XYZ file of C-alpha atoms in Angstrom:
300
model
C 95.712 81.272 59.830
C 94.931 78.124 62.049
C 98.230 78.721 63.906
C 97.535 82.860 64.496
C 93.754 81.802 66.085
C 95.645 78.809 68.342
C 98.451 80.878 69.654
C 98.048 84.284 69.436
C 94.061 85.067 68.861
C 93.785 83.636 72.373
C 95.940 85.979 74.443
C 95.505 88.923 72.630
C 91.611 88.587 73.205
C 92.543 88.154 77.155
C 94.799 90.624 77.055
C 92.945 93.490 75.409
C 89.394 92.468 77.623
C 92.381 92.708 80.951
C 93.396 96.006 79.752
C 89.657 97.718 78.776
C 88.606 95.847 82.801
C 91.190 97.823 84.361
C 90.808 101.309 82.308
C 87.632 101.617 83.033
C 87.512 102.081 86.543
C 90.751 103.996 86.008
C 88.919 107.147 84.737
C 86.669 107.509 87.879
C 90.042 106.988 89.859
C 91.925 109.754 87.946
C 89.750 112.235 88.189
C 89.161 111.405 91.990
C 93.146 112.256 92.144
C 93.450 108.683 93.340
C 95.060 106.647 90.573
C 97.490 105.409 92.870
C 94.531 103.137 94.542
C 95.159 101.449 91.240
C 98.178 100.673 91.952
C 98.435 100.066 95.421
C 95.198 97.187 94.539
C 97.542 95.520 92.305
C 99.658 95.041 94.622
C 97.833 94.353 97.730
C 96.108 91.995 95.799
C 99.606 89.571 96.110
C 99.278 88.436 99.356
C 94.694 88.176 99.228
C 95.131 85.855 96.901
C 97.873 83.089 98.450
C 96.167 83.275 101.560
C 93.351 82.260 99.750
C 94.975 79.393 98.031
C 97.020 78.348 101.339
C 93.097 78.005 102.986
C 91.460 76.628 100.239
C 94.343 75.137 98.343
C 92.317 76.195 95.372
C 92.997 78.698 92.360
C 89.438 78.412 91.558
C 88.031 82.065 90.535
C 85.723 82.341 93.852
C 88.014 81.584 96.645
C 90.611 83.799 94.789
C 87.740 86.815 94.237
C 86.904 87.054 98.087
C 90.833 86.941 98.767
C 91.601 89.959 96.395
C 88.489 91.916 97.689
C 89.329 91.119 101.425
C 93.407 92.375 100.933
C 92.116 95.461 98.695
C 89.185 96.487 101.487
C 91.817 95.952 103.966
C 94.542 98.457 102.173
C 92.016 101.059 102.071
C 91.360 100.962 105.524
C 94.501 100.651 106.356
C 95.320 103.623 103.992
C 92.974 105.755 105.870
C 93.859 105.132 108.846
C 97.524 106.168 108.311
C 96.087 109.333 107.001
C 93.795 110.409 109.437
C 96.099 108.891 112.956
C 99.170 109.573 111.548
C 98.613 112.659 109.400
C 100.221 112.152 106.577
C 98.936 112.991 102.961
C 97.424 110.372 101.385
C 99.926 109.169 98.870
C 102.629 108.778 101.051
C 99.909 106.525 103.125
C 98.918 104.590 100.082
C 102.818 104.075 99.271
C 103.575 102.515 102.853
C 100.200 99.794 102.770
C 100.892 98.763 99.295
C 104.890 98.187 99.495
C 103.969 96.972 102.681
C 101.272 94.532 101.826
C 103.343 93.564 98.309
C 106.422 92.485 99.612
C 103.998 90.547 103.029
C 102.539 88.831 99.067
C 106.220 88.143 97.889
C 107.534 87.002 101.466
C 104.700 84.388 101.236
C 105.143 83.254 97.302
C 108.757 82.136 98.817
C 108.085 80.683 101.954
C 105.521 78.690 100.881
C 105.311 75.988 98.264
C 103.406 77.478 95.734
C 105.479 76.836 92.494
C 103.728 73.998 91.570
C 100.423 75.581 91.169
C 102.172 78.660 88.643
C 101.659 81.174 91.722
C 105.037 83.042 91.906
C 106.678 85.761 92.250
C 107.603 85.842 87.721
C 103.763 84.992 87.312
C 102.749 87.498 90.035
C 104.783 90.529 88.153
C 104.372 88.781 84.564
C 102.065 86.760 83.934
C 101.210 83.457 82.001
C 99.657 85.635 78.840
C 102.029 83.755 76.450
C 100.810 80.472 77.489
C 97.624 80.878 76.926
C 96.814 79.393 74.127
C 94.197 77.660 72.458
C 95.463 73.762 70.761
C 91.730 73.118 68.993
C 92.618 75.932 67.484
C 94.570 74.565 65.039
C 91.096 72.464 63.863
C 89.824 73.595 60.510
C 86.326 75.455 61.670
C 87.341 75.934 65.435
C 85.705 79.074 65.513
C 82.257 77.848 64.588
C 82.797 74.442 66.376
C 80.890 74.950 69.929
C 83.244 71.370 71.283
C 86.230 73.427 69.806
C 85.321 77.181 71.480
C 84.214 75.205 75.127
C 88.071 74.422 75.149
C 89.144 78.127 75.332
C 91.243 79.033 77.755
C 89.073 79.986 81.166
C 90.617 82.922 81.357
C 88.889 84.628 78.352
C 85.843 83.870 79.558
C 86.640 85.020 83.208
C 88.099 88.270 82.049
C 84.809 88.732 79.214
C 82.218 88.320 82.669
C 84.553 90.879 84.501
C 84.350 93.332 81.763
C 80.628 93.158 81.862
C 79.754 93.226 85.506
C 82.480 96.376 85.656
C 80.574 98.184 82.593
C 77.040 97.187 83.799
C 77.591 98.233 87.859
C 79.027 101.643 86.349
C 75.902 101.927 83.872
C 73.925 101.245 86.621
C 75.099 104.038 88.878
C 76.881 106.488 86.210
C 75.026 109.323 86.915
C 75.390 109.403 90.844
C 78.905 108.614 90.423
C 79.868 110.537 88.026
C 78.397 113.360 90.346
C 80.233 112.546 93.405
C 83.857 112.524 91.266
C 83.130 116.085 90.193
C 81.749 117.281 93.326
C 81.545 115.101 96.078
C 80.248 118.017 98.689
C 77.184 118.729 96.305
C 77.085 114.807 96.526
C 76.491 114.735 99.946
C 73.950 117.074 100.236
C 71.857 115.658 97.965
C 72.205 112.808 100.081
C 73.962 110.205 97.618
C 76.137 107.406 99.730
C 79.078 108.874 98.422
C 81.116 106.367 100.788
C 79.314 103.636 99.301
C 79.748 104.823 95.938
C 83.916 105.259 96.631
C 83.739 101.613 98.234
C 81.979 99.993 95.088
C 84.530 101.813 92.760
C 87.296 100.306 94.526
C 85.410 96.977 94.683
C 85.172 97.292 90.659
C 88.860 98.202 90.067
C 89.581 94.933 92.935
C 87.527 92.650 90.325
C 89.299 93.748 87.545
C 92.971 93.639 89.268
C 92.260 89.945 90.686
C 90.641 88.750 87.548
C 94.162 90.023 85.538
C 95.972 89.051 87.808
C 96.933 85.695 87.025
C 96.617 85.953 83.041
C 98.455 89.213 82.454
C 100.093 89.658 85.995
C 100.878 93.144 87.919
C 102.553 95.040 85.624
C 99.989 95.692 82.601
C 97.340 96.140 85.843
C 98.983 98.714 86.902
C 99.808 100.242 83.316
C 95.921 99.419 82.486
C 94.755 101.869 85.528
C 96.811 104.696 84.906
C 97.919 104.817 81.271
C 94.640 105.038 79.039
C 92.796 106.828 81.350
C 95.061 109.575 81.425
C 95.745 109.646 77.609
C 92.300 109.983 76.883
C 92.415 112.876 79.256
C 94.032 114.157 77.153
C 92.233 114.081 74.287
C 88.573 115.464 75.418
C 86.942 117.242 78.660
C 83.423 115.068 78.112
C 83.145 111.940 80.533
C 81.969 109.594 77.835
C 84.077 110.350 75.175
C 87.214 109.910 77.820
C 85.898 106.443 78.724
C 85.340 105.521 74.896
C 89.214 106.752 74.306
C 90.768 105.168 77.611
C 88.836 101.784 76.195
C 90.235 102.549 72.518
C 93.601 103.234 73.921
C 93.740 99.881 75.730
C 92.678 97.709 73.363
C 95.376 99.019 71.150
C 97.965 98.933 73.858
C 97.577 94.727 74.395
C 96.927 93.980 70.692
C 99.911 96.625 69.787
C 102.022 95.873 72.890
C 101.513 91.587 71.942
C 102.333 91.535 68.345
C 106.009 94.202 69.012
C 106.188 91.346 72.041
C 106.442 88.741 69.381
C 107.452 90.009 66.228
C 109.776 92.915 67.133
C 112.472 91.363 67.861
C 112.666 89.085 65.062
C 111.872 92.212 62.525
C 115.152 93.810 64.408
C 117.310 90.383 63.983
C 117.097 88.843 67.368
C 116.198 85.279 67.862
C 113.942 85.460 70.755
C 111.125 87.338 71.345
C 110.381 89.704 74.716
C 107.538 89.799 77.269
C 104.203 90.478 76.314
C 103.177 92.070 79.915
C 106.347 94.668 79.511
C 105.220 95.258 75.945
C 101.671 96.110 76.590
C 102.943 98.493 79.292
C 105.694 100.504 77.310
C 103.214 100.820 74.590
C 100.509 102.067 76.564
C 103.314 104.440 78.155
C 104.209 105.892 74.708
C 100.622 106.399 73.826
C 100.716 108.015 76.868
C 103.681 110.019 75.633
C 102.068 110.923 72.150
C 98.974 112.274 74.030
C 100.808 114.672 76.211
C 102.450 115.938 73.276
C 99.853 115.931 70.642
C 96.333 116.063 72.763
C 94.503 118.945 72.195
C 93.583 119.372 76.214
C 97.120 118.841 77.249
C 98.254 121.717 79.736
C 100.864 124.167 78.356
């Protein structure tokens, strides 16, 4: 028992709290049509946060924050411009910033000396969830122990604050944006700040992205945006009930997706086990799967 809560409580716990961070701005997105935003944040996210370590020479949360927000503000700018100037539709615009700004991210990782501090290119697209782990765990009690629980990896409680400013900001303004992702022109002339509104939901899913980012890395982000929001789309036509599936169907993507990472492949003979991130992500893609088969509001 002492060895599950030291080296695999930990993880799972960051894990499933990066997962439910990332779905839940992922429902407004997919029913804005703009899931890709998602994705392109997760990626344009790369290069926001080594400038911010190359000026600060910190991976403190802050400096690393304000990066993130200032690369994902500028890819949505840079997004609509395209569109608009160059007239193109807006997911070939989103695919030309965010390959764009991702490989300006990886061209950095290598030409800098960055190693050292565990920013990479394998923990950029990975992730350090494996190693996060939590030694006074192993301490009879460490679970009631307030010395043992301030050790805790920082990550849990960086990815637990996330989760709550994310829920509370779209508590705070669910019914004005819930009406400007249905009908944005009825929006307006009511007089809402739907641009505002569209700016703080990116700002939300940039918070979540950044906060993942260096726990679970890019791949489960972008699996996190997409996948159970569109499952539980699935599976219901009311708002609420899609964000309480998307949040069910995360959680049991990373705790799911972790424990096939690590046990799988022992069940099935190997000797080694496989990558949590790519885990999490294949499971949430067959979930996914099942709901496009199975849902009861999948399209014929």
């Amino acid at each position: 028992m002492s060895e599950f809560i030291a080296l695999s409580l930990p993880p799972m716990l960051i894990g499933t709290l990066a997962a439910m961070a990332c779905a839940l701005p992922g429902n407004f997105l997919l029913l804005r049509r703009q899931s890709l935003i998602g994705d392109a944040i997760s990626h344009t996210v790369l290069p926001g946060i080594v400038v911010a370590f190359l000026l600060t020479g910190s991976l403190a949360a802050l400096p690393m924050m304000l990066g993130a927000a200032a690369a994902a503000l500028l890819a949505v700018v840079l997004i609509e411009l395209i569109r608009r100037f160059g007239r193109v539709e807006p997911g070939a615009a989103m695919g030309v910033v965010f390959t764009t700004m991702f490989a300006a991210g990886v061209l950095l990782l290598e030409q800098t000396d960055t190693a050292s501090v565990h920013l990479d290119v394998e923990h950029a697209l990975y992730g350090n969830l494996e190693s996060l782990i939590w030694l006074d765990g192993f301490v009879p009690g460490a679970l009631t122990d307030p010395q043992a629980l301030a050790t805790l990896p920082p990550e849990l409680t960086r990815m637990a604050l996330t989760l709550a400013v994310i829920a509370l900001a779209l508590w705070i303004f669910w019914r004005p944006l819930a009406l400007a992702t249905f009908d944005n022109g009825f929006a307006q002339s009511l007089g809402l700040p739907v641009t505002a509104l569209s700016l703080g939901l990116v700002v939300c899913a940039a918070m979540a992205a950044v906060a993942a980012f260096d726990a679970v890395g890019s791949i489960i982000v972008i699996a996190m945006f997409i996948c159970p929001p569109a499952s539980a789309r699935l599976m219901t036509n009311d708002l609420k009930h899609q964000i309480a599936w998307s949040l069910a169907f995360a959680a049991l993507s990373a705790t799911l997706g972790y424990v096939l990472a690590g046990y799988g492949p022992l069940w099935l003979g190997a000797e080694a086990s496989v990558s949590a991130a790519g885990m999490i992500a294949t499971v949430s893609g067959l979930i996914l799967g099942g709901a496009a088969l199975a849902g009861p509001h999948r399209k014929a």
